[in-house]
Short mmCIF file of C-alpha atoms in Angstrom, two decimals:
data_model
loop_
_atom_site.label_atom_id
_atom_site.label_comp_id
_atom_site.label_asym_id
_atom_site.label_seq_id
_atom_site.Cartn_x
_atom_site.Cartn_y
_atom_site.Cartn_z
CA MET A 126 0.37 1.73 -19.55
CA LYS A 127 1.45 -1.84 -18.96
CA LYS A 128 -1.33 -3.29 -16.85
CA ARG A 129 -3.95 -5.70 -18.12
CA ALA A 130 -6.98 -7.50 -16.71
CA VAL A 131 -4.75 -10.16 -15.13
CA LEU A 132 -4.16 -7.59 -12.39
CA SER A 133 -7.27 -9.00 -10.74
CA THR A 134 -5.55 -12.06 -9.24
CA PHE A 135 -3.31 -10.31 -6.77
CA ALA A 136 -4.82 -6.86 -6.65
CA SER A 137 -8.46 -7.66 -5.98
CA LEU A 138 -7.69 -10.35 -3.39
CA ALA A 139 -4.27 -9.67 -1.89
CA LEU A 140 -4.37 -5.92 -2.41
CA ALA A 141 -7.85 -5.58 -1.01
CA GLY A 142 -6.60 -6.88 2.30
CA ALA A 143 -2.94 -5.88 2.11
CA MET A 144 -0.92 -3.28 0.34
CA CYS A 145 2.66 -3.64 1.63
CA ALA A 146 5.61 -5.67 3.32
CA GLY A 147 9.38 -5.72 4.34
CA PHE A 148 10.49 -3.05 1.88
CA ALA A 149 14.20 -2.76 1.05
CA SER A 150 14.46 -0.16 -1.70
CA CYS A 151 16.52 2.18 0.47
CA GLY A 152 19.75 0.15 0.28
CA SER A 153 19.95 -2.26 3.20
CA GLU A 154 17.41 -0.29 5.24
CA THR A 155 14.01 -1.90 5.67
CA ALA A 156 10.90 -0.82 7.52
CA GLU A 157 11.49 -3.66 9.96
CA SER A 158 15.17 -2.83 10.58
CA ILE A 159 14.56 0.86 11.28
CA LYS A 160 14.72 1.73 14.97
CA GLY A 161 11.92 4.17 15.57
CA GLU A 162 12.18 6.97 18.11
CA GLU A 163 9.72 8.08 20.73
CA VAL A 164 7.86 11.31 19.94
CA THR A 165 5.62 13.70 21.81
CA ALA A 166 1.92 14.12 21.09
CA GLU A 167 2.73 17.42 19.38
CA GLN A 168 5.35 15.82 17.13
CA TRP A 169 2.95 13.01 16.30
CA ALA A 170 0.20 15.44 15.32
CA ALA A 171 2.63 17.47 13.19
CA ALA A 172 3.84 14.32 11.40
CA PHE A 173 0.29 13.57 10.27
CA GLY A 174 -0.59 17.22 9.65
CA GLU A 175 -1.36 18.80 6.28
CA GLU A 176 1.98 20.61 6.10
CA SER A 177 3.99 17.39 6.51
CA LEU A 178 1.84 15.46 4.05
CA ALA A 179 1.94 18.15 1.37
CA ASN A 180 5.08 16.72 -0.26
CA PHE A 181 6.40 13.20 0.36
CA LYS A 182 7.14 9.80 -1.12
CA VAL A 183 6.11 6.40 0.20
CA GLU A 184 7.89 3.23 -0.96
CA MET A 185 5.89 0.10 -0.30
CA GLU A 186 5.97 -3.64 -0.74
CA SER A 187 3.37 -6.29 -0.01
CA GLU A 188 3.30 -10.05 0.15
CA ALA A 189 0.17 -12.16 0.34
CA SER A 190 -0.51 -15.88 0.50
CA ASN A 191 -3.99 -17.20 -0.25
CA GLU A 192 -4.71 -20.86 0.52
CA TYR A 193 -7.96 -22.44 -0.63
CA GLU A 194 -9.15 -26.02 -0.87
CA GLY A 195 -7.29 -27.50 -3.83
CA PHE A 196 -5.22 -24.47 -4.85
CA SER A 197 -3.21 -21.52 -3.58
CA SER A 198 -1.93 -18.13 -4.74
CA GLU A 199 1.13 -16.16 -3.67
CA GLY A 200 1.84 -12.60 -4.74
CA THR A 201 4.09 -9.59 -4.21
CA GLN A 202 3.69 -5.95 -5.09
CA LYS A 203 6.17 -3.06 -5.01
CA THR A 204 4.73 0.43 -5.26
CA VAL A 205 6.19 3.93 -5.09
CA VAL A 206 3.83 6.88 -4.65
CA SER A 207 5.02 10.49 -4.97
CA ILE A 208 2.66 13.11 -3.54
CA VAL A 209 2.70 16.85 -4.17
CA GLY A 210 -0.39 18.57 -2.83
CA GLU A 211 -3.41 17.04 -4.57
CA LYS A 212 -1.29 15.42 -7.29
CA GLN A 213 0.15 11.90 -7.12
CA TYR A 214 2.24 9.64 -9.32
CA VAL A 215 2.08 5.88 -8.73
CA THR A 216 4.41 3.27 -10.22
CA GLY A 217 5.25 -0.31 -9.39
CA LYS A 218 5.20 -4.02 -10.20
CA ILE A 219 2.91 -6.92 -9.35
CA SER A 220 3.62 -10.62 -9.57
CA ALA A 221 1.52 -13.61 -8.50
CA LYS A 222 1.70 -17.36 -8.98
CA VAL A 223 -1.15 -19.85 -8.71
CA LYS A 224 -0.60 -23.48 -7.76
CA GLY A 225 -3.09 -26.33 -7.91
CA GLU A 226 -6.37 -26.78 -9.75
CA VAL A 227 -8.47 -23.63 -9.80
CA PRO A 228 -12.24 -24.16 -10.20
CA ASP A 229 -13.61 -22.98 -13.54
CA GLU A 230 -15.75 -20.29 -11.93
CA LEU A 231 -12.62 -18.73 -10.32
CA LYS A 232 -10.17 -18.93 -13.23
CA GLU A 233 -10.84 -15.33 -14.28
CA THR A 234 -9.96 -14.21 -10.77
CA PHE A 235 -6.94 -16.42 -9.99
CA LYS A 236 -4.27 -16.11 -12.69
CA ASP A 237 -0.51 -15.86 -12.88
CA VAL A 238 0.55 -12.21 -12.92
CA ASP A 239 3.74 -10.44 -13.97
CA LEU A 240 3.26 -6.81 -14.87
CA GLY A 241 4.23 -3.20 -14.24
CA PHE A 242 2.00 -0.17 -13.84
CA ASP A 243 2.19 3.60 -13.65
CA TYR A 244 -0.54 6.21 -13.45
CA TYR A 245 -1.38 9.61 -11.98
CA TYR A 246 -4.03 10.78 -9.57
CA ASP A 247 -5.52 14.24 -10.01
CA GLY A 248 -6.80 14.80 -6.49
CA GLU A 249 -8.27 18.19 -7.27
CA ASN A 250 -10.73 16.55 -9.69
CA SER A 251 -10.69 13.09 -8.03
CA LYS A 252 -9.64 11.42 -11.28
CA TYR A 253 -7.03 8.87 -12.30
CA ILE A 254 -4.93 9.33 -15.45
CA ASP A 255 -3.54 6.31 -17.28
CA GLU A 256 -1.85 5.76 -20.63
CA ILE A 257 -4.24 3.88 -22.88
CA ASN A 258 -3.13 3.03 -26.43
CA GLY A 259 -0.35 5.61 -26.25
CA ALA A 260 -2.47 8.48 -24.93
CA TRP A 261 -3.02 9.71 -21.37
CA THR A 262 -6.69 9.32 -20.52
CA TYR A 263 -8.99 9.74 -17.51
CA VAL A 264 -9.89 6.28 -16.22
CA THR A 265 -12.07 4.71 -13.55
CA GLY A 266 -10.90 1.96 -11.20
CA ASN A 267 -12.71 -1.36 -11.05
CA SER A 268 -12.18 -4.87 -9.66
CA GLU A 269 -9.62 -5.64 -12.36
CA ILE A 270 -7.78 -2.31 -12.25
CA PRO A 271 -8.00 -1.10 -8.64
CA TYR A 272 -6.40 2.33 -8.93
CA MET A 273 -5.49 3.66 -5.50
CA HIS A 274 -4.44 7.04 -4.17
CA ALA A 275 -2.31 7.68 -1.10
CA GLY A 276 -5.29 8.22 1.19
CA ILE A 277 -6.55 4.68 0.61
CA ILE A 278 -3.05 3.28 0.98
CA MET A 279 -2.53 5.05 4.30
CA GLU A 280 -5.85 3.73 5.62
CA GLU A 281 -4.80 0.18 4.76
CA LEU A 282 -1.35 0.57 6.26
CA ILE A 283 -1.97 2.60 9.42
CA PHE A 284 -5.02 1.62 11.45
CA SER A 285 -5.20 4.92 13.34
CA ASN A 286 -3.23 8.16 13.32
CA ASN A 287 -4.30 9.10 16.86
CA TYR A 288 -1.43 9.37 19.34
CA GLU A 289 -3.62 8.15 22.20
CA ASP A 290 -4.24 4.80 20.47
CA TYR A 291 -0.55 3.81 20.60
CA GLU A 292 2.27 3.06 23.01
CA TYR A 293 5.99 2.74 22.30
CA SER A 294 7.37 -0.81 22.18
CA ALA A 295 11.12 -1.33 22.58
CA ASP A 296 10.71 -4.86 21.22
CA LYS A 297 9.08 -3.60 18.01
CA ASN A 298 11.25 -0.43 17.77
CA GLY A 299 8.12 1.60 17.20
CA TYR A 300 4.60 2.40 18.29
CA VAL A 301 2.02 -0.38 18.57
CA LEU A 302 -1.71 -0.23 19.25
CA LYS A 303 -2.60 -0.24 22.96
CA GLU A 304 -5.64 -2.36 22.23
CA GLU A 305 -4.67 -5.55 20.45
CA ARG A 306 -6.62 -6.49 17.35
CA ALA A 307 -7.32 -10.13 16.61
CA LYS A 308 -5.21 -11.48 13.75
CA GLU A 309 -3.76 -8.02 12.98
CA SER A 310 -0.70 -6.12 14.18
CA TYR A 311 0.49 -2.59 13.37
CA VAL A 312 3.81 -0.81 13.99
CA VAL A 313 4.41 2.90 13.30
CA LYS A 314 7.94 4.33 13.42
CA PHE A 315 9.27 7.89 13.64
CA LYS A 316 12.72 9.33 12.99
CA ASP A 317 13.84 12.93 13.57
CA GLY A 318 10.28 13.76 14.58
CA LYS A 319 8.84 12.60 11.24
CA LEU A 320 6.93 9.52 10.15
CA LYS A 321 9.55 7.08 8.83
CA ALA A 322 8.06 3.59 8.48
CA ALA A 323 4.96 1.49 9.05
CA LEU A 324 4.27 -2.24 9.09
CA ARG A 325 1.17 -4.40 9.20
CA THR A 326 0.56 -8.14 9.34
CA LYS A 327 -2.79 -9.85 9.01
CA THR A 328 -4.14 -13.41 8.94
CA VAL A 329 -7.69 -14.33 7.99
CA GLU A 330 -9.01 -17.87 8.33
CA SER A 331 -12.44 -19.27 7.59
CA VAL A 332 -13.85 -22.51 6.23
CA GLY A 333 -11.45 -23.69 3.53
CA VAL A 334 -9.65 -20.34 3.26
CA LYS A 335 -6.48 -18.87 4.80
CA ILE A 336 -5.10 -15.47 3.75
CA THR A 337 -1.82 -14.20 5.21
CA SER A 338 -0.45 -10.78 4.32
CA THR A 339 2.48 -8.62 5.36
CA MET A 340 2.76 -4.92 4.63
CA SER A 341 5.31 -2.14 5.09
CA ALA A 342 6.39 1.24 3.85
CA ILE A 343 9.24 3.73 4.17
CA PHE A 344 8.49 7.46 3.97
CA THR A 345 10.61 10.33 2.60
CA PHE A 346 9.40 13.90 3.12
CA GLY A 347 10.11 16.76 0.72
CA GLY A 348 11.83 16.93 -2.65
CA GLN A 349 9.05 15.41 -4.77
CA GLU A 350 7.76 16.70 -8.11
CA VAL A 351 4.60 15.56 -9.89
CA THR A 352 3.52 17.04 -13.22
CA LEU A 353 0.22 15.71 -14.51
CA PRO A 354 0.33 14.72 -18.21
CA ALA A 355 -1.87 16.36 -20.80
CA VAL A 356 -5.06 14.34 -21.15
CA ALA A 357 -6.41 13.49 -24.58
CA GLU A 358 -9.81 15.01 -25.28
#
């Protein structure tokens, strides 16, 4: 395993409010460039059904900018999650850069980050498996190592999976929420009757703080294999 406690800078702050953005791992295709198709309520329900979600891959990227009084932090994260039934394999990279003078009490939270990570999720037993000191071990997520499984990721990325909550937008090339949400926007795209891409943008402002995040993902259904490693006793 390659992650360390410095993961806290981007993950606990940017990741908590954003997981993904303008992903381009599929050649020149990005979540934003994909032209989503209109689907029926039945196709929508099938796309989010257990059979469709039994085997798929989601490729994600996020960008987040945090502006505080006296300092700022910018970060990106690329993550690929392969899902087969209850089993998941997660791999990716995180980078973050801090500018300005960080107060002493926040220096453990705001740090420069440049690291990779990979771990498994055993959904049947609700446990994460990470390589610690050369051995695969059951681990528990915390504020510094926020392990995530696909269910949490999907909740962050897609506000609702109910067909009735959306309407197709030709301008956005996908489905948008009928009821606008302040400082948040969501786009869900389908292709060949299957979920293909999703995007989210969010801006949070309060006294002395501004957090801007962009999120996106591209989905591929079928063809995935996940074999959980043997865990050291």
